[in-house]
Amino acid sequence: MPGSPREEGGEGWYGGPGRDGPDARADREDRQARAEPPDDGARPGRDRTRPRRTGLRRAVPTWRTVLGASLLFALLLIGGFVTGYLLVGIPPANSAATAQSNVYLYKDGTQIARDGEVNRQSVRLSQIPLSVQRAVLAAEDRDFYSGRAVDPQAMVRAAWNTVTGKGKQSGSTITQQYVKNYYLGQEQTVTRKVKEFFIAIKLDREESKADILEGYLNTSYFGRNAYGIQAAAHAYYGKDIGAVDTAEGAYLASLLNAPSAYDVAAHPENRPRALARWNYTLDGMVTEKWLPLSDRATMIFPMPQTAGPATGLSGQRGYVVQAVEDWITGNGIVDEKTLARGGYRITTTLERKKQDAFVAAVDRHVMSRRDPGRAADRNVRVGGASIDPASGKVVAMYGGVDYTKQYVNNATRRDYQVGSTFKPFVLAAAVENGSMTQDGRRITPDTLYDGTDRRQVQGRHGPTGYAPENEDNVSYGPLSLRMATDHSVNSVYAQLAQDVGPRRVRETAIALGVPESTPDLTATPSIALGVATASVLDMAEAYATLANHGRHGTYTLVERITKGGVELDLPAAPHRQAISREAADTTTSVLMGVVRQGSGTAALSSGRPAAGKTGTAEGDRAAWFAGYTPDLATVVAVMGQDPDTGAQKSLYGALGLPRINGGGAPAAIWGEFTAAALAGREAEGFDLTVADGAEEEFFPFDEPGLPGDDAFGPVGNEDPTGDRRFATGTPPPSDWPDTGGAAEGGIPRDGGIPRDGGTLPAGGTTGGRPPTAGRGTVGPATGGPDGGTEQGGEVQGGVTRGTTGGGGDGSGPQGTDGTDGWGAVPDRP
C-alpha cells in the first residue's frame, strides 16, 4: 500500500530507530546472549528468564523439594505406624510373677547369700483407698484418665534430657509403665520402646482405665523386694493397703520413681530428696483438687518402719547384698526393677577371710563390750570398709551387727560427719597446689602455725570471723603442721584450709574419691574439720588413693555378673593420677607420725608400717579411724544412733568409757583387722617420694613438750623390738622407766602399744603408761603393775583425759597422785 512504512522503507522496517529496525534487533540479540536460559516451564515465544541461584542459595532446598520430602516422610511414618500396629500384638505376661533369686558369691566362688522370692500380693482396685490411687496419679501421671495411652511429647522431652545429660527419664504414661512391668521388661532398648508404644495403644483400646491402673499398682516395684502396693504397704508400714492414709499413700507413690533413692530408713541421707518427692506428690493432689489445702497443711511426713528382711540375709549378708545392688544399679549395669526380678549370678570382690576378720575385730573391741544394762550401749553402731589400693576392689565390708536387726548399712550411709579424717585432704591440697601462708611462706609439713585455741582464721583482708575451738580448748602455741596433724589441732587446719583456698581443698577431696554430691562438702574454712558426711566406703576410696601414690581408681564391688550363662559388661575403672605422687606421699609421711606418736597409736597393733588419721564428729556422735598400709586401705567408724527414733546420739558413756575417740575402738579394730587380713604376707614399708622441703625431721628428747605430747618428745621410726626407747636411735634419758618393750608391755605379752601394758592380759587399751601423752602435773605416768582401765589405762591415763591424773601406785581405781593428768591426746573433731 502506498505510503506504508513497509513499502516505503520506514524506519521500522529498514533498521532505523523503530521496533524492528537493525539497531533494535542487535540490542535484543545482545540482551539474549547475556541473559540466563529461560525456565523450562516458560511459555514459548516469551522472553521471560529467572536469575541463576548462586552461593549459599544453591544449598537451600526449594519449597517444592521440602514439600515433597515432607509428604514422603509422612507417608513412611503412617506406613510404619500401620505396619507396627498390625505386627505388634499384646504378648502374654512376662516372667515377673515367677521371678528367680539372685545369687551373691565371694571372690572365691563360695556363696554369700541368695535373695528371696518376689514378694507380691495382688488386690482389687476397690481395696485401694481413693486417696492412695490419686496420690499415685499425682506422682506419676496426672492426666491418666483424660489423656492418651502414650505421650509422644513427653517421650521426646525425656529422650532429649537423657541425651543432654540431665538424667535418664522415661517420659512414660502409667499405661506404658504397666506394659513394661507386666508384658515386657526393664531393658533400655529401642526395640523395647517401640513394642511398648504399640502395645500401650492397643491395650488402651481393649481395657478400661481402671483395669490398667489396677494392673499397674499390682505389678510396680516399690523396693524392699515388694512388688505391688499391698506388699509395699506391709514392707513400709506393716499394714494392709486399705489402712494406709493419704500421707502414707503419698510416700508409697513417691517410691515408684526410684525406690532405693527414697527409702529413708535404708538411706537416711536421702531424706531431703524423699521429702521433696513426697511434697511434690501432695502438692499435685492439691493442684488437681483431689486434696483440700487445709488437710495438706496439717500433714506430717510418715516415717516408714525399718525393713524386716528374710533370715537368709542375716549377719553381714544383707548389708553385702544391699551394697552390691546399689553398685550395680548406680553404675547402670542393670536397673533396679530388672535386678529385682532375679536370675543373676553375681561374683563380688569380697574375700571371705578378710570379711570374717573384720567381724571378729568388731566383735572383740565393741560388740563384746556392750552391756545390756547400759543405756548408751544401745546406740552403738559400727561401719567399716577395706579396699586394695592397687586395684580399687573392696575386699571386706562391715555394715552392722546384723541386717535383720539394724537395717541401715553403716558402711555406705552418708549422714555422719567424718571429722578430722578429712584433714589429710587439706594437707594434700596444700602440697599439690604449692600453697603459701598468708605471710608468703611456702607450706610444708614443717611450716609453723599458731595453734592457739579459738584463734580467728585470717584471710587476705584480715580476720574472717571464724574461730574454731580445739579439743578441750587446749592452746598449743606455735607448732609445725606435722605436729598439728599428730594432735589434730583445729585452729591450725582451719587456717591451713584458708591459706590453700577452700575451693582447692574441695577439689582435691573430690579428686581423691569423695563424691562431689557429699552433703556439707562446702568450700569454707570449716571444710578442714570434716563437717562433710561422706560414707565409710567413700573415705576408704579416698585413703586408698593416698596409699596408691595419688592414683585414683573408683572402687568396685563386683568381679563378674552372669545371667543364663551370658556375662554382662562391667564398667571400666581406669586409674588416673588424681594428685601428684609428691603430694600423696608427703601426706602419707605425715600420717605415719599420727600412728607412731600421735592420736592413732593403737593402730600399731597391726604390726606393719601404717599411716592414718583419727576423727570425731561434732558432739561425739561418731569416732573414726582411717588408715592404710602399702597393701590395704581401711576405714572404721563407731557411730551413735537411737535404735527407736533413728536420731544420731552422742557416744558419751558407751562401752563404759567417758567418751569414744578415733584413737580408741576404731583404731584398735583397724589394727587387729589389718594384722589378720595381711597375715602371711611380708610386711613392706612405704616407698615415698616426698615434696622438696617435706623430709621428716626428728627432734631431741629435751625439746619442750606440748600439751598432749609424748612425755619424752616425738618418736621416730618403728623399732622391731617393740621398745620405743630405741626408736629414734638417740640414747634415751636416764629416767625413762623400764616398764615395757616387747617382753614386758609390748604387743606380745602385756598389750602395750607398744610399751606400757594394756590391750592383752594386762588391762586397758594402753595399760599403764598412755601411748602418747601420759602427762600429769604431779602424778607419775605409769599406772599400777598391771595397767588396767582404772589404773592408767583407758580412763586415767590412756585414751581419754584422766580425771585425777595419770595413774598411781596400782592400789586403787584412780591412783594416788596427780591432778590435771592427760591420757592419749584426745581426738579432735
XYZ file of N, CA and C in Angstrom, residues 27-258:
696
model
N 20.290 -4.930 19.562
C 20.158 -4.791 21.016
C 19.478 -6.000 21.622
N 18.447 -6.516 20.967
C 17.708 -7.663 21.509
C 18.582 -8.905 21.536
N 19.362 -9.119 20.483
C 20.250 -10.275 20.430
C 21.330 -10.195 21.525
N 21.791 -8.974 21.741
C 22.803 -8.799 22.774
C 22.253 -9.120 24.158
N 21.026 -8.657 24.411
C 20.410 -8.967 25.707
C 20.189 -10.460 25.891
N 19.771 -11.138 24.836
C 19.532 -12.589 24.920
C 20.830 -13.345 25.187
N 21.923 -12.861 24.602
C 23.207 -13.541 24.808
C 23.661 -13.442 26.256
N 23.315 -12.308 26.912
C 23.729 -12.099 28.294
C 22.750 -12.660 29.316
N 21.560 -12.994 28.898
C 20.524 -13.477 29.817
C 20.694 -14.966 30.086
N 20.178 -15.455 31.305
C 20.168 -16.884 31.618
C 19.191 -17.585 30.702
N 19.379 -18.898 30.565
C 18.424 -19.651 29.727
C 17.039 -19.559 30.331
N 16.057 -19.488 29.522
C 14.682 -19.405 30.030
C 14.299 -20.653 30.783
N 13.453 -20.514 31.801
C 12.927 -21.650 32.562
C 12.223 -22.614 31.635
N 12.423 -23.917 31.956
C 11.805 -24.932 31.102
C 10.311 -24.771 31.022
N 9.794 -24.230 32.132
C 8.335 -24.080 32.143
C 7.861 -22.792 31.517
N 8.759 -21.976 30.980
C 8.343 -20.701 30.386
C 7.534 -20.935 29.122
N 6.644 -20.095 28.947
C 5.759 -20.206 27.787
C 6.550 -19.905 26.518
N 6.422 -20.719 25.449
C 7.159 -20.493 24.195
C 6.853 -19.110 23.648
N 7.885 -18.509 23.102
C 7.693 -17.206 22.483
C 7.798 -16.060 23.444
N 7.935 -16.348 24.760
C 8.049 -15.283 25.742
C 9.511 -15.134 26.157
N 9.972 -13.949 26.302
C 11.356 -13.692 26.687
C 11.427 -13.461 28.197
N 10.969 -14.494 29.025
C 10.955 -14.360 30.482
C 11.999 -15.311 31.071
N 12.966 -14.813 31.808
C 14.051 -15.623 32.382
C 14.080 -15.456 33.891
N 14.732 -16.471 34.673
C 14.873 -16.451 36.134
C 16.346 -16.379 36.465
N 16.727 -15.530 37.427
C 18.153 -15.418 37.770
C 18.708 -16.757 38.258
N 19.953 -17.015 37.962
C 20.615 -18.248 38.392
C 20.865 -18.216 39.910
N 20.603 -19.384 40.650
C 20.846 -19.497 42.102
C 22.334 -19.707 42.317
N 22.916 -18.806 43.058
C 24.355 -18.857 43.278
C 24.656 -18.853 44.767
N 25.908 -19.212 45.139
C 26.369 -19.148 46.528
C 25.601 -20.109 47.427
N 25.304 -19.626 48.657
C 24.634 -20.467 49.646
C 23.206 -20.798 49.246
N 22.620 -19.981 48.380
C 21.226 -20.245 47.983
C 21.091 -21.587 47.294
N 22.174 -22.035 46.646
C 22.097 -23.328 45.948
C 21.944 -24.479 46.924
N 22.407 -24.296 48.210
C 22.299 -25.368 49.214
C 20.935 -25.406 49.884
N 20.147 -24.370 49.721
C 18.827 -24.312 50.345
C 17.812 -24.955 49.416
N 17.112 -26.018 49.930
C 16.135 -26.674 49.044
C 14.967 -25.741 48.720
N 14.399 -25.975 47.596
C 13.236 -25.182 47.186
C 12.005 -25.646 47.935
N 10.956 -24.849 47.884
C 9.735 -25.220 48.602
C 9.126 -26.478 48.019
N 9.350 -26.682 46.731
C 8.821 -27.914 46.135
C 9.537 -29.145 46.694
N 10.887 -28.993 46.924
C 11.657 -30.119 47.487
C 11.221 -30.418 48.917
N 11.065 -29.332 49.691
C 10.647 -29.514 51.085
C 9.277 -30.154 51.151
N 8.356 -29.691 50.350
C 7.004 -30.255 50.360
C 7.021 -31.725 49.971
N 7.817 -32.039 48.968
C 7.883 -33.439 48.541
C 8.473 -34.347 49.606
N 9.549 -33.873 50.258
C 10.174 -34.678 51.310
C 9.243 -34.864 52.494
N 8.500 -33.801 52.846
C 7.568 -33.888 53.974
C 6.466 -34.884 53.687
N 5.950 -34.840 52.467
C 4.893 -35.798 52.106
C 5.419 -37.226 52.136
N 6.657 -37.409 51.660
C 7.249 -38.752 51.672
C 7.453 -39.245 53.097
N 7.950 -38.346 53.990
C 8.165 -38.727 55.389
C 6.841 -39.075 56.065
N 5.816 -38.278 55.785
C 4.504 -38.556 56.380
C 3.975 -39.896 55.923
N 4.157 -40.194 54.626
C 3.687 -41.485 54.116
C 4.444 -42.645 54.769
N 5.765 -42.480 54.932
C 6.557 -43.526 55.578
C 6.151 -43.697 57.035
N 5.902 -42.552 57.730
C 5.519 -42.616 59.133
C 4.179 -43.317 59.301
N 3.240 -42.955 58.460
C 1.920 -43.599 58.526
C 2.033 -45.074 58.202
N 2.846 -45.362 57.181
C 3.025 -46.764 56.814
C 3.682 -47.558 57.918
N 4.717 -46.955 58.559
C 5.381 -47.632 59.671
C 4.458 -47.831 60.848
N 3.628 -46.830 61.122
C 2.698 -46.951 62.250
C 1.687 -48.072 61.995
N 1.150 -48.084 60.796
C 0.167 -49.131 60.461
C 0.816 -50.505 60.524
N 2.021 -50.598 59.968
C 2.722 -51.887 59.986
C 3.005 -52.339 61.409
N 3.522 -51.413 62.227
C 3.812 -51.751 63.617
C 2.566 -52.147 64.378
N 1.504 -51.423 64.168
C 0.260 -51.718 64.878
C -0.258 -53.104 64.520
N -0.094 -53.481 63.229
C -0.577 -54.787 62.789
C 0.339 -55.919 63.247
N 1.631 -55.650 63.283
C 2.576 -56.720 63.599
C 2.779 -56.944 65.090
N 2.713 -55.871 65.904
C 2.968 -56.000 67.337
C 1.661 -56.311 68.049
N 1.613 -57.492 68.631
C 0.428 -57.872 69.380
C 0.671 -57.792 70.876
N -0.386 -57.942 71.644
C -0.257 -57.949 73.098
C 0.239 -59.331 73.526
N 1.461 -59.414 74.072
C 2.024 -60.720 74.424
C 1.472 -61.212 75.758
N 1.763 -62.466 76.099
C 1.396 -62.935 77.442
C 2.248 -62.240 78.485
N 1.842 -62.343 79.733
C 2.581 -61.702 80.824
C 4.009 -62.227 80.866
N 4.936 -61.369 81.256
C 6.334 -61.790 81.345
C 6.563 -62.627 82.596
N 7.823 -62.896 82.866
C 8.163 -63.810 83.966
C 8.252 -63.116 85.312
N 7.745 -61.893 85.409
C 7.863 -61.176 86.683
C 7.185 -61.923 87.820
N 6.068 -62.591 87.506
C 5.324 -63.281 88.557
C 6.072 -64.503 89.083
N 7.024 -64.986 88.303
C 7.793 -66.162 88.730
C 9.288 -65.825 88.737
N 9.599 -64.668 89.240
C 10.985 -64.203 89.230
C 11.885 -65.136 90.020
N 13.157 -65.211 89.592
C 14.125 -66.080 90.254
C 14.879 -65.305 91.336
N 15.691 -66.026 92.056
C 16.558 -65.398 93.047
C 17.868 -65.000 92.387
N 18.517 -64.002 92.967
C 19.892 -63.675 92.605
C 20.832 -64.380 93.576
N 21.976 -64.809 93.082
C 22.969 -65.481 93.916
C 24.198 -64.578 94.019
N 24.656 -64.359 95.243
C 25.806 -63.500 95.506
C 26.936 -64.358 96.043
N 28.129 -64.182 95.481
C 29.256 -65.046 95.793
C 30.463 -64.230 96.255
N 31.278 -64.854 97.118
C 32.575 -64.286 97.425
C 33.471 -64.402 96.183
N 34.623 -63.754 96.236
C 35.547 -63.789 95.114
C 35.972 -65.213 94.772
N 36.054 -66.068 95.806
C 36.490 -67.453 95.570
C 35.370 -68.358 95.089
N 34.167 -67.825 94.906
C 33.053 -68.609 94.390
C 32.140 -69.193 95.443
N 32.502 -69.097 96.712
C 31.602 -69.588 97.761
C 30.443 -68.611 97.933
N 29.303 -69.136 98.334
C 28.085 -68.321 98.358
C 28.018 -67.423 99.585
N 27.653 -66.172 99.351
C 27.373 -65.239 100.437
C 25.902 -65.288 100.786
N 25.047 -65.134 99.781
C 23.604 -65.058 100.039
C 22.844 -65.356 98.765
N 21.600 -65.708 98.960
C 20.638 -65.853 97.871
C 19.401 -65.076 98.296
N 19.044 -64.056 97.512
C 17.900 -63.255 97.944
C 16.601 -64.026 97.751
N 15.554 -63.575 98.403
C 14.301 -64.321 98.458
C 13.482 -64.219 97.194
N 12.386 -64.988 97.170
C 11.464 -64.927 96.059
C 10.722 -63.594 96.078
N 10.119 -63.268 94.947
C 9.416 -61.999 94.824
C 8.230 -61.951 95.785
N 8.119 -60.841 96.473
C 7.052 -60.629 97.445
C 5.926 -59.851 96.770
N 4.803 -60.517 96.479
C 3.698 -59.860 95.801
C 2.376 -60.423 96.304
N 1.387 -59.561 96.457
C 0.036 -59.972 96.779
C -0.913 -59.011 96.075
N -1.606 -59.517 95.052
C -2.478 -58.649 94.255
C -3.760 -58.321 95.005
N -4.253 -57.111 94.763
C -5.519 -56.660 95.356
C -6.358 -56.015 94.264
N -7.668 -55.914 94.512
C -8.555 -55.236 93.571
C -8.431 -53.727 93.752
N -8.745 -53.013 92.713
C -8.648 -51.557 92.791
C -9.574 -50.996 93.861
N -10.690 -51.649 94.069
C -11.650 -51.171 95.069
C -11.108 -51.300 96.483
N -10.061 -52.124 96.694
C -9.467 -52.278 98.018
C -8.435 -51.197 98.327
N -8.057 -50.454 97.306
C -7.055 -49.409 97.467
C -7.770 -48.085 97.700
N -7.534 -47.408 98.805
C -8.220 -46.144 99.068
C -8.093 -45.170 97.902
N -9.166 -44.438 97.641
C -9.155 -43.491 96.533
C -8.046 -42.458 96.697
N -7.774 -42.059 97.946
C -6.713 -41.068 98.162
C -5.355 -41.621 97.760
N -5.134 -42.924 97.959
C -3.872 -43.537 97.567
C -3.789 -43.624 96.043
N -4.890 -43.992 95.409
C -4.910 -44.021 93.946
C -4.556 -42.651 93.379
N -5.150 -41.635 93.947
C -4.905 -40.283 93.439
C -3.481 -39.822 93.737
N -2.933 -40.279 94.846
C -1.539 -39.949 95.137
C -0.621 -40.527 94.066
N -0.909 -41.753 93.623
C -0.121 -42.375 92.562
C -0.257 -41.582 91.267
N -1.478 -41.180 90.954
C -1.688 -40.393 89.737
C -0.969 -39.052 89.826
N -1.011 -38.418 90.992
C -0.341 -37.127 91.164
C 1.160 -37.264 90.998
N 1.706 -38.393 91.399
C 3.154 -38.607 91.321
C 3.603 -39.024 89.934
N 2.771 -39.808 89.228
C 3.231 -40.446 88.002
C 2.534 -39.981 86.720
N 1.245 -39.696 86.755
C 0.523 -39.397 85.508
C -0.808 -38.725 85.842
N -0.800 -37.413 85.978
C -1.994 -36.691 86.423
C -3.100 -36.666 85.377
N -2.742 -36.901 84.121
C -3.747 -36.905 83.048
C -4.135 -38.321 82.645
N -3.949 -39.266 83.542
C -4.167 -40.666 83.193
C -5.569 -40.915 82.645
N -6.594 -40.462 83.323
C -7.964 -40.766 82.902
C -8.395 -39.969 81.673
N -7.819 -38.804 81.475
C -8.238 -37.973 80.345
C -7.257 -38.005 79.178
N -6.028 -38.447 79.425
C -5.006 -38.398 78.394
C -4.938 -39.665 77.560
N -4.005 -39.639 76.597
C -3.794 -40.782 75.714
C -2.911 -41.830 76.391
N -2.861 -42.984 75.774
C -2.065 -44.083 76.327
C -0.580 -43.780 76.248
N -0.193 -43.013 75.238
C 1.204 -42.622 75.093
C 1.266 -41.112 74.969
N 2.376 -40.551 75.335
C 2.580 -39.106 75.266
C 3.870 -38.853 74.485
N 3.756 -38.727 73.153
C 4.960 -38.544 72.327
C 5.788 -37.341 72.739
N 5.114 -36.259 73.126
C 5.847 -35.054 73.514
C 6.719 -35.319 74.745
N 6.145 -36.021 75.727
C 6.920 -36.346 76.928
C 8.058 -37.304 76.605
N 7.810 -38.233 75.656
C 8.855 -39.181 75.277
C 10.024 -38.459 74.613
N 9.720 -37.506 73.728
C 10.787 -36.744 73.070
C 11.543 -35.905 74.091
N 10.807 -35.279 75.024
C 11.445 -34.461 76.052
C 12.360 -35.306 76.925
N 11.893 -36.498 77.311
C 12.702 -37.374 78.155
C 13.947 -37.849 77.412
N 13.772 -38.170 76.117
C 14.925 -38.612 75.334
C 15.955 -37.496 75.217
N 15.495 -36.272 75.019
C 16.402 -35.137 74.922
C 17.148 -34.908 76.236
N 16.434 -34.983 77.356
C 17.070 -34.786 78.656
C 18.115 -35.858 78.931
N 17.816 -37.088 78.487
C 18.770 -38.171 78.679
C 20.030 -37.942 77.844
N 19.828 -37.544 76.577
C 20.957 -37.324 75.672
C 21.814 -36.160 76.140
N 21.189 -35.116 76.659
C 21.916 -33.910 77.061
C 22.453 -33.996 78.478
N 22.339 -35.169 79.105
C 22.962 -35.358 80.408
C 22.165 -34.869 81.593
N 20.876 -34.663 81.427
C 20.054 -34.213 82.551
C 19.450 -35.383 83.329
N 19.936 -36.581 83.056
C 19.457 -37.762 83.780
C 18.509 -38.575 82.925
N 18.499 -39.882 83.163
C 17.600 -40.753 82.428
C 16.164 -40.517 82.863
N 15.302 -40.329 81.900
C 13.892 -40.111 82.179
C 13.080 -40.977 81.222
N 12.003 -41.540 81.738
C 11.230 -42.449 80.906
C 10.242 -41.724 80.015
N 9.606 -40.673 80.502
C 8.591 -39.980 79.721
C 7.385 -40.850 79.455
N 7.179 -41.880 80.286
C 6.127 -42.862 80.053
C 4.885 -42.542 80.858
N 3.745 -42.835 80.268
C 2.482 -42.757 80.998
C 2.352 -43.977 81.882
N 1.330 -43.988 82.722
C 1.083 -45.167 83.555
C 0.794 -46.372 82.676
N 0.100 -46.175 81.584
C -0.183 -47.294 80.680
C 1.111 -47.875 80.137
N 2.014 -47.036 79.717
C 3.299 -47.523 79.210
C 4.090 -48.241 80.303
N 4.078 -47.695 81.498
C 4.799 -48.341 82.593
C 4.203 -49.707 82.912
N 2.884 -49.816 82.847
C 2.238 -51.101 83.101
C 2.631 -52.120 82.040
N 2.678 -51.672 80.795
C 3.096 -52.567 79.710
C 4.521 -53.053 79.962
N 5.383 -52.136 80.371
C 6.777 -52.506 80.650
C 6.862 -53.490 81.812
N 6.085 -53.239 82.859
C 6.134 -54.101 84.043
C 5.571 -55.490 83.769
N 4.445 -55.540 83.081
C 3.676 -56.783 83.006
C 3.955 -57.601 81.749
N 4.217 -56.896 80.627
C 4.349 -57.611 79.364
C 5.773 -57.671 78.832
N 6.579 -56.692 79.157
C 7.914 -56.628 78.572
C 8.976 -56.759 79.657
N 9.909 -55.854 79.697
C 10.966 -55.877 80.702
C 11.478 -54.474 80.900
N 12.548 -54.340 81.687
C 13.048 -53.015 82.030
C 14.250 -52.591 81.184
N 14.673 -53.427 80.223
C 15.857 -53.077 79.459
C 15.616 -51.817 78.629
N 16.651 -50.976 78.540
C 16.542 -49.700 77.817
C 17.031 -49.901 76.385
N 16.151 -50.419 75.509
C 16.495 -50.613 74.108
C 15.422 -49.980 73.230
N 15.818 -49.666 71.986
C 14.863 -49.071 71.045
C 13.748 -50.063 70.726
N 14.099 -51.331 70.566
C 13.089 -52.349 70.251
C 12.029 -52.431 71.332
N 12.484 -52.422 72.594
C 11.507 -52.494 73.683
C 10.612 -51.276 73.719
N 11.164 -50.100 73.474
C 10.366 -48.883 73.481
C 9.340 -48.882 72.349
N 9.708 -49.409 71.184
C 8.766 -49.476 70.062
C 7.621 -50.425 70.393
N 7.972 -51.589 70.952
C 6.918 -52.529 71.337
C 6.013 -51.918 72.411
N 6.622 -51.270 73.375
C 5.850 -50.641 74.444
C 4.860 -49.624 73.873
N 5.283 -48.866 72.886
C 4.442 -47.841 72.265
C 3.185 -48.461 71.666
N 3.350 -49.503 70.859
C 2.202 -50.088 70.165
C 1.317 -50.904 71.103
N 1.937 -51.627 72.055
C 1.122 -52.414 72.988
C 0.288 -51.489 73.859
N 0.851 -50.366 74.270
C 0.101 -49.416 75.102
C -1.115 -48.885 74.355
N -0.942 -48.572 73.077
C -2.077 -48.072 72.299
C -3.167 -49.135 72.197
N -2.781 -50.372 71.890
C -3.768 -51.453 71.784
C -4.450 -51.726 73.115
N -3.625 -51.734 74.178
C -4.178 -52.039 75.497
C -5.187 -50.977 75.914
N -4.905 -49.735 75.589
C -5.811 -48.646 75.944
C -7.151 -48.775 75.235
N -7.156 -49.418 74.067
C -8.404 -49.621 73.317
C -9.169 -50.844 73.805
N -8.450 -51.793 74.417
C -9.072 -53.061 74.771
C -9.410 -53.199 76.256
N -8.736 -52.392 77.115
C -9.012 -52.483 78.545
C -9.413 -51.118 79.084
N -10.159 -51.131 80.170
C -10.586 -49.870 80.783
C -9.428 -49.245 81.541
N -9.528 -47.939 81.793
C -8.509 -47.243 82.574
C -8.397 -47.838 83.975
N -9.517 -48.224 84.547
C -9.490 -48.790 85.894
C -8.713 -50.098 85.919
N -8.912 -50.935 84.893
C -8.186 -52.202 84.830
C -6.683 -51.969 84.674
N -6.332 -50.992 83.865
C -4.904 -50.697 83.657
C -4.282 -50.184 84.947
N -4.977 -49.288 85.652
C -4.440 -48.764 86.909
C -4.299 -49.872 87.940
N -5.275 -50.761 88.009
C -5.186 -51.878 88.953
C -3.980 -52.752 88.633
N -3.787 -53.060 87.355
C -2.633 -53.870 86.973
C -1.314 -53.184 87.284
N -1.275 -51.888 87.055
C -0.065 -51.125 87.333
C 0.277 -51.157 88.817
N -0.712 -50.946 89.670
C -0.468 -50.915 91.112
C -0.092 -52.280 91.664
N -0.479 -53.338 90.998
C -0.165 -54.690 91.456
C 1.151 -55.229 90.902
N 1.730 -54.553 89.914
C 2.964 -55.065 89.313
C 4.161 -54.155 89.528
N 3.934 -52.941 89.985
C 5.040 -51.998 90.149
C 5.936 -52.401 91.317
N 7.205 -52.047 91.190
C 8.192 -52.373 92.219
C 8.372 -51.178 93.140
N 8.280 -51.421 94.449
C 8.356 -50.369 95.447
C 9.622 -50.456 96.306
N 10.556 -51.330 95.955
C 11.727 -51.521 96.796
C 11.445 -52.545 97.885
N 12.477 -52.894 98.646
C 12.384 -53.872 99.742
C 11.780 -55.199 99.267
N 12.068 -55.545 98.023
C 11.564 -56.792 97.435
C 10.038 -56.832 97.416
N 9.406 -55.694 97.361
C 7.941 -55.615 97.388
C 7.412 -55.254 96.007
N 6.691 -56.187 95.404
C 6.004 -55.939 94.138
C 4.524 -55.728 94.433
N 4.004 -54.625 93.963
C 2.599 -54.330 94.195
C 2.396 -53.497 95.447
N 1.337 -52.722 95.440
C 1.132 -51.756 96.514
C 0.718 -52.403 97.832
N 0.134 -53.590 97.770
C -0.212 -54.291 99.011
C 1.053 -54.756 99.733
N 1.974 -55.345 98.984
C 3.247 -55.767 99.586
C 4.018 -54.554 100.094
N 3.937 -53.433 99.379
C 4.634 -52.224 99.799
C 4.063 -51.683 101.104
N 2.738 -51.734 101.248
C 2.109 -51.247 102.476
C 2.614 -52.026 103.688
N 2.797 -53.321 103.528
C 3.313 -54.137 104.631
C 4.801 -53.904 104.838
N 5.561 -53.748 103.743
C 7.006 -53.585 103.864
C 7.368 -52.277 104.547
N 6.595 -51.216 104.291
C 6.959 -49.894 104.814
C 6.145 -49.471 106.034
N 4.897 -49.965 106.150
C 4.063 -49.510 107.265
C 3.417 -50.646 108.052
N 3.681 -51.890 107.672
C 3.194 -53.018 108.441
C 1.681 -53.123 108.502
N 1.001 -52.747 107.434
C -0.459 -52.786 107.423
C -0.968 -53.075 106.022
N -2.251 -53.487 105.928
C -2.877 -53.662 104.620
C -3.031 -52.318 103.935
N -3.107 -52.347 102.617
C -3.224 -51.106 101.863
C -4.505 -50.359 102.217
N -5.541 -51.084 102.591
C -6.796 -50.432 102.941
C -6.687 -49.546 104.162
N -5.662 -49.752 104.999
C -5.497 -48.960 106.214
C -4.490 -47.822 106.037
N -3.963 -47.668 104.837
C -2.963 -46.632 104.578
C -3.662 -45.293 104.385
N -3.175 -44.255 105.067
C -3.794 -42.939 104.927
C -3.159 -42.163 103.773
N -3.607 -40.929 103.591
C -3.161 -40.140 102.447
C -1.666 -39.837 102.495
N -1.165 -39.453 103.663
C 0.252 -39.126 103.784
C 1.123 -40.352 103.494
N 0.728 -41.491 104.031
C 1.477 -42.720 103.777
C 1.368 -43.127 102.315
N 0.174 -42.960 101.756
C -0.012 -43.278 100.347
C 0.849 -42.417 99.452
N 1.006 -41.142 99.818
C 1.853 -40.253 99.032
C 3.310 -40.706 99.087
N 3.737 -41.232 100.237
C 5.113 -41.733 100.328
C 5.284 -42.981 99.468
N 4.330 -43.894 99.528
C 4.403 -45.087 98.681
C 4.415 -44.696 97.212
N 3.604 -43.702 96.845
C 3.584 -43.239 95.456
C 4.929 -42.641 95.065
N 5.576 -41.970 95.991
C 6.880 -41.369 95.710
C 7.929 -42.426 95.408
N 7.811 -43.582 96.037
C 8.793 -44.646 95.845
C 8.819 -45.161 94.414
N 7.719 -45.023 93.688
C 7.653 -45.553 92.333
C 8.723 -44.948 91.430
N 9.091 -43.724 91.692
C 10.069 -43.037 90.859
C 11.460 -43.634 90.999
N 11.867 -43.946 92.219
C 13.204 -44.508 92.476
C 13.190 -45.124 93.865
